[in-house]
PDB file of C-alpha atoms in Angstrom:
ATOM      1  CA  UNK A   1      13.165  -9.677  -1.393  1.00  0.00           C
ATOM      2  CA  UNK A   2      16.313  -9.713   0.327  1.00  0.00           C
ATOM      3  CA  UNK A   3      17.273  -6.362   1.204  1.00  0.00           C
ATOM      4  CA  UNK A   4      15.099  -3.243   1.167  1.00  0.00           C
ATOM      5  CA  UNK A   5      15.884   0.719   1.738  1.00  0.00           C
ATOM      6  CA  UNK A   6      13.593   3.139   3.922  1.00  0.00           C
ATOM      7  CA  UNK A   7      13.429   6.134   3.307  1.00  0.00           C
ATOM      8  CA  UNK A   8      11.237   9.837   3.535  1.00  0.00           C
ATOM      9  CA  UNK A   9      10.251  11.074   1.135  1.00  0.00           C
ATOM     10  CA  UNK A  10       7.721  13.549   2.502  1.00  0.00           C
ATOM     11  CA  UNK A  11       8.506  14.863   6.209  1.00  0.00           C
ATOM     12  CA  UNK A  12      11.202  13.346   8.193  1.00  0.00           C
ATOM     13  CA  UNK A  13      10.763  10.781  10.723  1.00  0.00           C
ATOM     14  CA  UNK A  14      10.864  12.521  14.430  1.00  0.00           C
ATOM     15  CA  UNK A  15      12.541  10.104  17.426  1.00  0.00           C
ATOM     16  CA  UNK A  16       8.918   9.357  18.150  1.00  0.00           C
ATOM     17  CA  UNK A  17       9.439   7.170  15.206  1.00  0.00           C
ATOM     18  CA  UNK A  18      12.169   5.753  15.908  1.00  0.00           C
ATOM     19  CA  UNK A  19      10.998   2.922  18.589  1.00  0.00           C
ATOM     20  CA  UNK A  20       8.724   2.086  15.287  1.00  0.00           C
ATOM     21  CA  UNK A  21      11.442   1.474  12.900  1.00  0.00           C
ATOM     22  CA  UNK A  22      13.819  -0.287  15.022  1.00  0.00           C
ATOM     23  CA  UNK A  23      11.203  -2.847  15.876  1.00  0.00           C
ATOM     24  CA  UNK A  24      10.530  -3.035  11.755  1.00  0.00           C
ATOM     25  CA  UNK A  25      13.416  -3.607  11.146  1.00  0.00           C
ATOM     26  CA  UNK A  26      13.954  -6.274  13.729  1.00  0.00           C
ATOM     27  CA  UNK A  27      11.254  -7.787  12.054  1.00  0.00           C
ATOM     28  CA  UNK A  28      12.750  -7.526   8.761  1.00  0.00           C
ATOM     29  CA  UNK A  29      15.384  -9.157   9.870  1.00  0.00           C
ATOM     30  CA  UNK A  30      13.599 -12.035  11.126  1.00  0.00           C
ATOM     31  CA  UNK A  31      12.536 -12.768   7.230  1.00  0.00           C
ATOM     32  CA  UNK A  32      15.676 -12.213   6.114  1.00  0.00           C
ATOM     33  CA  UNK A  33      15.380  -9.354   4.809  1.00  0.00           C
ATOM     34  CA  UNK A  34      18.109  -6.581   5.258  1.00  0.00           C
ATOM     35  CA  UNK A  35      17.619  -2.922   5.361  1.00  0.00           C
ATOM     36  CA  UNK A  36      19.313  -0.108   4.442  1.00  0.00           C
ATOM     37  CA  UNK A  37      18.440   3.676   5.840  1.00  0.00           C
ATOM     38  CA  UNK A  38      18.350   6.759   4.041  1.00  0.00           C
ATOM     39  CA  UNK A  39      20.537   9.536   5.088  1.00  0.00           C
ATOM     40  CA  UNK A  40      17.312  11.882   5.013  1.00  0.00           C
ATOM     41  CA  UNK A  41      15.000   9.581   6.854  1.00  0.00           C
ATOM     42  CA  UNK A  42      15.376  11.755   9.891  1.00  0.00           C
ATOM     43  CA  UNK A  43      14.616  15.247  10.393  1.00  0.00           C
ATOM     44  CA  UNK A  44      13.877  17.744   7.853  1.00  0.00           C
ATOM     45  CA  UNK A  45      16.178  17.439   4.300  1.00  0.00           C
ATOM     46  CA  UNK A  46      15.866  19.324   0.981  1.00  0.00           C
ATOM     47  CA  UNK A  47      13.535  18.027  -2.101  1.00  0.00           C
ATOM     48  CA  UNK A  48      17.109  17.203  -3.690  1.00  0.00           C
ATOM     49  CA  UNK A  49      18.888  15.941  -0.890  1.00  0.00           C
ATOM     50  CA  UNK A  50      16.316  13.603  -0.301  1.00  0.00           C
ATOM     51  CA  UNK A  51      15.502  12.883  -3.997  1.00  0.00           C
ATOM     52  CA  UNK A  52      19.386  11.850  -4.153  1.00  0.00           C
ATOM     53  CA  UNK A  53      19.098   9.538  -1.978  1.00  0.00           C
ATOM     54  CA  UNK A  54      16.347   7.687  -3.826  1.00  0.00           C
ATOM     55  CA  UNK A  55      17.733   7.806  -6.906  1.00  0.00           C
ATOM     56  CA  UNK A  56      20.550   6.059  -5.520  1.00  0.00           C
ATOM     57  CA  UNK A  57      18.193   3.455  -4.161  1.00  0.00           C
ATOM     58  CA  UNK A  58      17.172   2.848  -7.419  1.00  0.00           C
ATOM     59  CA  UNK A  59      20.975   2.731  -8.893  1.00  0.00           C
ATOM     60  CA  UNK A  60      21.528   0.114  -6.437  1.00  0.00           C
ATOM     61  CA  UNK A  61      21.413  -3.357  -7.706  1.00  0.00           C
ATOM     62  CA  UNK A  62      21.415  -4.838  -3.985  1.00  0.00           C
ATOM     63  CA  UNK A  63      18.112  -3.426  -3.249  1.00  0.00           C
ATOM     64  CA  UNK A  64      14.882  -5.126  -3.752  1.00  0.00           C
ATOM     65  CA  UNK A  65      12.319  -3.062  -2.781  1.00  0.00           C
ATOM     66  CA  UNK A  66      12.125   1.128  -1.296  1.00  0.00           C
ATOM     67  CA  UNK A  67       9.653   1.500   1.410  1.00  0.00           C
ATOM     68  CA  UNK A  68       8.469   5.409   2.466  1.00  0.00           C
ATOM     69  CA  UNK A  69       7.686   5.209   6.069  1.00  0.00           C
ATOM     70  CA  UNK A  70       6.867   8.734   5.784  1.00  0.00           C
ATOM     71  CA  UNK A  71       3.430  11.237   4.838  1.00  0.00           C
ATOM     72  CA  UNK A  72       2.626  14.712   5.604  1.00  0.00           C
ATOM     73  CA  UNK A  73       3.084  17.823   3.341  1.00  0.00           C
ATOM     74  CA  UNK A  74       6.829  17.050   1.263  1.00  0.00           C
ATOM     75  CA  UNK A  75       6.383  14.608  -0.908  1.00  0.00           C
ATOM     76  CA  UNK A  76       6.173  17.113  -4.213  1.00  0.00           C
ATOM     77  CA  UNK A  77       9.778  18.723  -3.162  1.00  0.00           C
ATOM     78  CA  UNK A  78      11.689  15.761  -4.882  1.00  0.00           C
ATOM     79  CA  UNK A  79       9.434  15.751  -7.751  1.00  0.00           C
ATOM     80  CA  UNK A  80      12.083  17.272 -10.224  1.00  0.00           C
ATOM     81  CA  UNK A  81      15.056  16.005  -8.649  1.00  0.00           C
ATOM     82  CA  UNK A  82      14.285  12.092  -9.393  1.00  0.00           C
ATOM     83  CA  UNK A  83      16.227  10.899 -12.206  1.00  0.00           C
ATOM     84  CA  UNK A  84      13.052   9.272 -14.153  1.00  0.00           C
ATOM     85  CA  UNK A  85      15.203   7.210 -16.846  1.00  0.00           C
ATOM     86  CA  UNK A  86      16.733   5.471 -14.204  1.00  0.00           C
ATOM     87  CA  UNK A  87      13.395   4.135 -12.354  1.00  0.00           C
ATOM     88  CA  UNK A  88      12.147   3.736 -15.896  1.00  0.00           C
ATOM     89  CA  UNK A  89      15.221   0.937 -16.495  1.00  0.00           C
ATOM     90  CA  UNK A  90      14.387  -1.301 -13.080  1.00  0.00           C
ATOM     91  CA  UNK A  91      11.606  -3.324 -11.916  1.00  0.00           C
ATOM     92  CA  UNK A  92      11.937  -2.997  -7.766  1.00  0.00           C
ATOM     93  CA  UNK A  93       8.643  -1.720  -6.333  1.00  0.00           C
ATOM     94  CA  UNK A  94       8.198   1.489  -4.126  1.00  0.00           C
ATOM     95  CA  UNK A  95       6.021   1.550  -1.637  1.00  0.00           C
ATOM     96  CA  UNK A  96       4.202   4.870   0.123  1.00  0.00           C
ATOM     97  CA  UNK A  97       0.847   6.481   1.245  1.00  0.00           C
ATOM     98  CA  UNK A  98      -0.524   9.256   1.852  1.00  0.00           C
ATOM     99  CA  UNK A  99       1.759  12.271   0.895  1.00  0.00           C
ATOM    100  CA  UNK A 100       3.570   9.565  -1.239  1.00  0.00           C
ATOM    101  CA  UNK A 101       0.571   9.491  -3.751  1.00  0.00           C
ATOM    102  CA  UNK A 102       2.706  12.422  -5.674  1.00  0.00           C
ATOM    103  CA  UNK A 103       6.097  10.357  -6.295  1.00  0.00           C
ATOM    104  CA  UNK A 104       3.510   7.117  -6.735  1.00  0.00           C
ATOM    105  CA  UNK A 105       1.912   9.331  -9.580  1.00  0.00           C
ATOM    106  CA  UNK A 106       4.788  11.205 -10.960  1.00  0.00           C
ATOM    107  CA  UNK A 107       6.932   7.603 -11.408  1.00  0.00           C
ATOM    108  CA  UNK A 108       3.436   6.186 -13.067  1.00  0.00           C
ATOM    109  CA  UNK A 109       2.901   9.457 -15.228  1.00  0.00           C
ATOM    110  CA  UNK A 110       6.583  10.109 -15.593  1.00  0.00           C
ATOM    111  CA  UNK A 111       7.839   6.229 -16.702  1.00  0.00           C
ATOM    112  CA  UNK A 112       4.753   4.115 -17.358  1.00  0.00           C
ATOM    113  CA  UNK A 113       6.229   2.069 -14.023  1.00  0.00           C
ATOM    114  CA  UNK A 114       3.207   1.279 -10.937  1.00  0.00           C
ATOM    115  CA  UNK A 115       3.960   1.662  -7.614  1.00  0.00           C
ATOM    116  CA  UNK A 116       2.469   0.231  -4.553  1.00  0.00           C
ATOM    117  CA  UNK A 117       0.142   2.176  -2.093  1.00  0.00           C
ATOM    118  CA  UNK A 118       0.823   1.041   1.227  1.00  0.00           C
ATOM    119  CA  UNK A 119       2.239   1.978   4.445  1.00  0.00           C
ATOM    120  CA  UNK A 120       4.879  -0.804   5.954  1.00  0.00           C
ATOM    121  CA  UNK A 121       4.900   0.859   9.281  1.00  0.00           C
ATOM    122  CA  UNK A 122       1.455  -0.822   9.858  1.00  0.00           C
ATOM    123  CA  UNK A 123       2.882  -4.482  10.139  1.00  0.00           C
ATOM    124  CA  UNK A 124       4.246  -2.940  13.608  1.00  0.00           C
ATOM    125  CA  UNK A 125       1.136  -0.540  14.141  1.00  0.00           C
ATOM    126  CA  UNK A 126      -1.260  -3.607  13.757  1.00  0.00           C
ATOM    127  CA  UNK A 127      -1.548  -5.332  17.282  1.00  0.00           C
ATOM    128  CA  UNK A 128      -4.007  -7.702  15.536  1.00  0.00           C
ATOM    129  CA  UNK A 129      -1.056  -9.450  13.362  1.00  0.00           C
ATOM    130  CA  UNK A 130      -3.035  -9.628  10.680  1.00  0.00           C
ATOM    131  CA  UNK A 131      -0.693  -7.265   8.547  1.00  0.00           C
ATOM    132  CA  UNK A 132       2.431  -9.262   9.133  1.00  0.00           C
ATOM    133  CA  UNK A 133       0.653 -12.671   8.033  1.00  0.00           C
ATOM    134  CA  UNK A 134      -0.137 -10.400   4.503  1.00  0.00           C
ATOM    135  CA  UNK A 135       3.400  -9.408   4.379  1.00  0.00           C
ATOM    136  CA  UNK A 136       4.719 -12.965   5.291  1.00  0.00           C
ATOM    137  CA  UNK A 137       2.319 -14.330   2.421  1.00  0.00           C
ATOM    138  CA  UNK A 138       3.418 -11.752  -0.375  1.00  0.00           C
ATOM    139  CA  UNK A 139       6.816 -12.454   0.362  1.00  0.00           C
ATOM    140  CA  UNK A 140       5.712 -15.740  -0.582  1.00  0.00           C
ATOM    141  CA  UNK A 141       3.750 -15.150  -3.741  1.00  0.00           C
ATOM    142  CA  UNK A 142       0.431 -14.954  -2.311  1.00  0.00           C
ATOM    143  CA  UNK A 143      -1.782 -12.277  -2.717  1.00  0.00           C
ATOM    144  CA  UNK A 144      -3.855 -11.413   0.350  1.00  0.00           C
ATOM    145  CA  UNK A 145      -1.789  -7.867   0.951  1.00  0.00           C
ATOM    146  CA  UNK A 146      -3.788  -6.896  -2.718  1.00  0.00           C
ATOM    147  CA  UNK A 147      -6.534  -8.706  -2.304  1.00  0.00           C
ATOM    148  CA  UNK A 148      -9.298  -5.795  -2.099  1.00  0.00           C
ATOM    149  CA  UNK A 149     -13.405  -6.548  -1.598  1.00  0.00           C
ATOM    150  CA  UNK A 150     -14.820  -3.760  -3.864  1.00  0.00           C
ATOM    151  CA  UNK A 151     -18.493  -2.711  -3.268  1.00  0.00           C
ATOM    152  CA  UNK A 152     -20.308  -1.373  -6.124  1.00  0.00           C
ATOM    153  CA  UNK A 153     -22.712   1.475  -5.842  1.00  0.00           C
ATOM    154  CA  UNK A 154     -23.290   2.676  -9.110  1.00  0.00           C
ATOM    155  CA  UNK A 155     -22.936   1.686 -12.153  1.00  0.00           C
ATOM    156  CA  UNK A 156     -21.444  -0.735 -14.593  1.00  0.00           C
ATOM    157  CA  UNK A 157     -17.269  -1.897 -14.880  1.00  0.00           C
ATOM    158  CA  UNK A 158     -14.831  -3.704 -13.617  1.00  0.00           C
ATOM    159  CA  UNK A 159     -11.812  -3.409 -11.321  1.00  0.00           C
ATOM    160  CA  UNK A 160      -9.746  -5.670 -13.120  1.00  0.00           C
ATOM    161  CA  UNK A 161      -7.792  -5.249 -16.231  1.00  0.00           C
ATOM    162  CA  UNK A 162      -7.773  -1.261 -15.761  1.00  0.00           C
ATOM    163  CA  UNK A 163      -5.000   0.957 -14.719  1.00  0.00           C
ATOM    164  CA  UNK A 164      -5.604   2.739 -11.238  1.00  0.00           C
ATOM    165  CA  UNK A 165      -4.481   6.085 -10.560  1.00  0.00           C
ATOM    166  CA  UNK A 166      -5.062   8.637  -7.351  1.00  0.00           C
ATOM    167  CA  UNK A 167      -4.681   8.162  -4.063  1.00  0.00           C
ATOM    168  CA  UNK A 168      -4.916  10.788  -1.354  1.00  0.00           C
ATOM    169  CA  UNK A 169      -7.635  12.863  -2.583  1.00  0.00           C
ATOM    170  CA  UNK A 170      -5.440  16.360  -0.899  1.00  0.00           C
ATOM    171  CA  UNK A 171      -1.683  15.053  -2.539  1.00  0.00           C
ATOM    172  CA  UNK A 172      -3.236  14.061  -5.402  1.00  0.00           C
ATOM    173  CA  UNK A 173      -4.646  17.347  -6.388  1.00  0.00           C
ATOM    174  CA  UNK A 174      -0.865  18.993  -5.398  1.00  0.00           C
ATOM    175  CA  UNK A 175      -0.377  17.314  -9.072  1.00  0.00           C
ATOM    176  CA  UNK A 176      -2.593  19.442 -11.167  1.00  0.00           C
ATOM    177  CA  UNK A 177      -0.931  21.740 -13.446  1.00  0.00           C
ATOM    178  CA  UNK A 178       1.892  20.100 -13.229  1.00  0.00           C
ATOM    179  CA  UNK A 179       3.580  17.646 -15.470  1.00  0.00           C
ATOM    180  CA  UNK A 180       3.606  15.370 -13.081  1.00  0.00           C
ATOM    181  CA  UNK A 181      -0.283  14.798 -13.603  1.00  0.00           C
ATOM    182  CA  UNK A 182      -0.985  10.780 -14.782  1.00  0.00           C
ATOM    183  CA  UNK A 183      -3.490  10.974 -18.097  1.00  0.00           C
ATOM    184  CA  UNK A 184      -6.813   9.972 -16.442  1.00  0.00           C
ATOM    185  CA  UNK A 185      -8.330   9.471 -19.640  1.00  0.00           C
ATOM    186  CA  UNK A 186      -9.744   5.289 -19.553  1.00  0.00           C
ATOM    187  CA  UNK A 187      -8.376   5.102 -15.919  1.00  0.00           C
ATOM    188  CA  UNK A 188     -10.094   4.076 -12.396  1.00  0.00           C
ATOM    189  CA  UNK A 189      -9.395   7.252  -9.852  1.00  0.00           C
ATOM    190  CA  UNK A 190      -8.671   5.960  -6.025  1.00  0.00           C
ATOM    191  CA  UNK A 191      -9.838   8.390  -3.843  1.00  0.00           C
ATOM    192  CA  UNK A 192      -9.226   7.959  -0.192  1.00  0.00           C
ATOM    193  CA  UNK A 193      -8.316  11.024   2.754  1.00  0.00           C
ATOM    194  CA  UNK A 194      -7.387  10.511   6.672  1.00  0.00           C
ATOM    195  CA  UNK A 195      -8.188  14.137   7.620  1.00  0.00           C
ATOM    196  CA  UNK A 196     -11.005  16.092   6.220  1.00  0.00           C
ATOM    197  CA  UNK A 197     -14.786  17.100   7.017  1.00  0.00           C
ATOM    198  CA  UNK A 198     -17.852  17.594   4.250  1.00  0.00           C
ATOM    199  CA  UNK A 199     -16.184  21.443   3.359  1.00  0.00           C
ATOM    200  CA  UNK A 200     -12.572  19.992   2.783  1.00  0.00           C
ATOM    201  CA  UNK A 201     -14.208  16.787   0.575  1.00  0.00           C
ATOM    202  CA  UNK A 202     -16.785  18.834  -1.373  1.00  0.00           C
ATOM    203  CA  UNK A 203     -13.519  21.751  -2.258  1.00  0.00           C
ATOM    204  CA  UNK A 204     -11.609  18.842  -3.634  1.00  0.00           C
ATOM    205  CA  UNK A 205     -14.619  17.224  -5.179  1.00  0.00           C
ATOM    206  CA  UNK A 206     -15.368  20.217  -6.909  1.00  0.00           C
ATOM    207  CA  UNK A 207     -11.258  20.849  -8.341  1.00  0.00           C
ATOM    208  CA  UNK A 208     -11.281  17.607  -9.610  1.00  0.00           C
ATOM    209  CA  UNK A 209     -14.749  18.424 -11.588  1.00  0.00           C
ATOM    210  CA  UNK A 210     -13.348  21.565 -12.587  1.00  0.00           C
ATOM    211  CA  UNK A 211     -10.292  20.073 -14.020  1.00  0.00           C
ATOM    212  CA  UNK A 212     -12.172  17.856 -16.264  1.00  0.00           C
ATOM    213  CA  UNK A 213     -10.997  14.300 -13.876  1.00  0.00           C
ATOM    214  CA  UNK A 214     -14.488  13.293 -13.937  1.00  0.00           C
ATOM    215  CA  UNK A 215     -14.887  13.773 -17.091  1.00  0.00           C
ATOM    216  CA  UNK A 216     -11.658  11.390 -18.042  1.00  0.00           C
ATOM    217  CA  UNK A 217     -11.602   9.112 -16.194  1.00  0.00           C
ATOM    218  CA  UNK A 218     -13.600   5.022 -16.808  1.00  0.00           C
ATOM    219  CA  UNK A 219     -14.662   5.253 -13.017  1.00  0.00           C
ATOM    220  CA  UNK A 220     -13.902   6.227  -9.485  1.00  0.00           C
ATOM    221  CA  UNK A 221     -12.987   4.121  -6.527  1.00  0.00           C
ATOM    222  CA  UNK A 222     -13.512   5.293  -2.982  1.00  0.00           C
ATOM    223  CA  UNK A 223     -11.354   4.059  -0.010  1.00  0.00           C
ATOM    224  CA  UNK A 224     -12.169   4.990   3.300  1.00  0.00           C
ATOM    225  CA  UNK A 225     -12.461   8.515   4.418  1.00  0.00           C
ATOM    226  CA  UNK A 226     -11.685   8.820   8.052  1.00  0.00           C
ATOM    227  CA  UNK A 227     -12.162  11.465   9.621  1.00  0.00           C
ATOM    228  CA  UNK A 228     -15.615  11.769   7.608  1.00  0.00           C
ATOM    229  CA  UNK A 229     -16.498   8.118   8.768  1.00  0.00           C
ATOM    230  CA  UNK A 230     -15.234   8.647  12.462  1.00  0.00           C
ATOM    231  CA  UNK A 231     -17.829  10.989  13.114  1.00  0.00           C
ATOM    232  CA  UNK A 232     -20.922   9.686  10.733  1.00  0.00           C
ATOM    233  CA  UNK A 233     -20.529  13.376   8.930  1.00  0.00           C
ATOM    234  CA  UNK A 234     -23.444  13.965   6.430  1.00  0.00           C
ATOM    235  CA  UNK A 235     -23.473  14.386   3.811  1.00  0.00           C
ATOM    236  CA  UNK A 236     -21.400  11.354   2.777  1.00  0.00           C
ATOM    237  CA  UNK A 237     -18.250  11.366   0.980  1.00  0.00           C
ATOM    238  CA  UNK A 238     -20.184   9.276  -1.797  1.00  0.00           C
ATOM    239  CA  UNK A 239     -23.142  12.014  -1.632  1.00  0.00           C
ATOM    240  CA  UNK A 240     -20.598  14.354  -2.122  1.00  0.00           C
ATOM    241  CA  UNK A 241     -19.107  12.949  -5.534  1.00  0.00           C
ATOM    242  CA  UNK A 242     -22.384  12.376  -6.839  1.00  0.00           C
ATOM    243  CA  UNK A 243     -23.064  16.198  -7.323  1.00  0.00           C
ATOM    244  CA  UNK A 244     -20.353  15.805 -10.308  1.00  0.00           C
ATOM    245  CA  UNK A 245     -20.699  13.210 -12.095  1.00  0.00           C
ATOM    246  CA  UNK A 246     -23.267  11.310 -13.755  1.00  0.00           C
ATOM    247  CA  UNK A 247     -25.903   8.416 -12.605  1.00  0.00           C
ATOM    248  CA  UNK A 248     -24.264   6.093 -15.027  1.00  0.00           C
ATOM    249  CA  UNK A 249     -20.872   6.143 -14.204  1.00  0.00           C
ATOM    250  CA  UNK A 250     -19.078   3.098 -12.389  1.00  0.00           C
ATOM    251  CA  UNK A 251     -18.067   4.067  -8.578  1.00  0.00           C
ATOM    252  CA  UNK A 252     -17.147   1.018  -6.250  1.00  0.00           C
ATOM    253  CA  UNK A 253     -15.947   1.342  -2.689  1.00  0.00           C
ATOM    254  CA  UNK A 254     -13.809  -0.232  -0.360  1.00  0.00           C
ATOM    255  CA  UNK A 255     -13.279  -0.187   3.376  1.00  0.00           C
ATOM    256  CA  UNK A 256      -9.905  -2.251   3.161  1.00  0.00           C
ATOM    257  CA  UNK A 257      -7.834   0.550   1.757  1.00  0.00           C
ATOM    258  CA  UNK A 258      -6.950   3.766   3.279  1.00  0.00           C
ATOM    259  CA  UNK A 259      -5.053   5.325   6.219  1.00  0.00           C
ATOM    260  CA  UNK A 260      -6.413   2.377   8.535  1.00  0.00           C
ATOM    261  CA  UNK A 261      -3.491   0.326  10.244  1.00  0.00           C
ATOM    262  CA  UNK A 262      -5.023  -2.485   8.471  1.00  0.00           C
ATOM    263  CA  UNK A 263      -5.159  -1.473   5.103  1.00  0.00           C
ATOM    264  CA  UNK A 264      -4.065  -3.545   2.533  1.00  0.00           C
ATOM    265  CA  UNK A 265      -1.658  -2.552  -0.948  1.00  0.00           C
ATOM    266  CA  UNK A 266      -3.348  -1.374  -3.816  1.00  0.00           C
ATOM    267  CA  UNK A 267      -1.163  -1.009  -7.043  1.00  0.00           C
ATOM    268  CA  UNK A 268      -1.357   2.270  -8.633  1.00  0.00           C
ATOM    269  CA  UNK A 269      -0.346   2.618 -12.285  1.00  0.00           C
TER     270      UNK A 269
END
């Protein structure tokens, strides 16, 4: 990885964000690693304006790697702007949470191609340091960034071997109806949210039963659920799941995955 792009997908990045990125990129730099901005990181853009400048991320042979520093509420605005036979035809990784679960799910649904769920702001956010060593060792073909301790709580399956889809439980739901929508039939569904109380989780609990997800899909992964584990709210977000589905199927959990500034990469697709 020798030179990567940022860019925003979802909303723009404010000048509170900008002492953030300048010292990312500083420490970029110090791996060797150049980057490249996108003319829409910044303020607000249009789904196509912004969607333009991705595909022409992906057009561009010199770049390794796109990395959305971004979340929020935009992410689904470039959804029919991104040139899909293009991504389809190269192998650099994107990189996004949050918001980003819709272009990490449309590329998966829309090309077969997986994506990478994680937030590369963190290796600043992360006094600890712990998130640059990751980065520093996946750079170098290790694989502690991916390397996820999975809890079982019901059920029998396995983590490995199986295609993950999901993400943000809110942005993930933005995809149904749509095209845009991965199959979930024989899939693993990651399920993780920063914001949220029992009412939000049980309402999007209870559209993904109604759509049939539960139904599909080999199993369901939890990550962690913030603002539901900040303040011990009852009942659980694992309580809340088991009203649809049944006492059979797999569901493991993780605490290493989620809107934490320690959270580590999970591949989706």
């Amino acid at each position: 990885m020798k030179k990567v792009a940022f860019v925003a997908c979802s909303n723009g990045q404010t000048d509170r964000d900008a002492e953030i990125i300048i010292a990312l990129k500083k420490l970029l730099y110090s791996m060797d690693i150049e980057v490249v901005e996108s003319p829409c990181l910044y303020g607000y853009a249009l789904g196509k304006d912004k969607a333009y400048a991705f595909n022409h991320f992906y057009e561009d042979n010199s770049i390794d790697a796109i990395f959305d520093l971004s979340g929020g509420d935009l992410a689904n605005t470039i959804l029919p702007y991104l040139d899909y036979d293009l991504i389809s035809r190269n192998d650099k990784s994107f990189f996004g949470y949050s918001d980003l679960t819709t272009v990490i799910n449309a590329i998966y649904s829309q090309t077969g191609k997986s994506s990478v769920l994680f937030q590369i702001k963190h290796l600043i956010r992360d006094d600890s340091g712990i998130q640059i060593e990751r980065f520093k060792k996946y750079l170098q073909g290790q694989n502690d960034l991916f390397d996820i301790k999975w809890d079982i709580l019901q059920g029998q399956g396995t983590i490995d071997n199986n295609i993950i889809v999901g993400g943000n439980i809110r942005c993930f739901l933005k995809l149904a109806g749509t095209k845009y929508m991965p199959d979930l039939h024989n899939k693993l569904l990651f399920l993780e949210a920063m914001s949220g109380e029992a009412p939000q989780i049980s309402t999007y609990m209870a559209q993904l039963n109604q759509i049939g997800a539960f139904q599909q899909v080999n199993g369901i992964l939890l990550g962690t659920f913030t603002q539901m584990e900040k303040y011990s709210i009852k009942p659980t977000t694992y309580e809340i799941l088991q009203q649809y589905i049944t006492k059979d199927m797999f569901v493991a959990q993780t605490n290493e995955v989620g809107h934490s500034k320690t959270s580590k990469a999970l591949r989706i697709g």
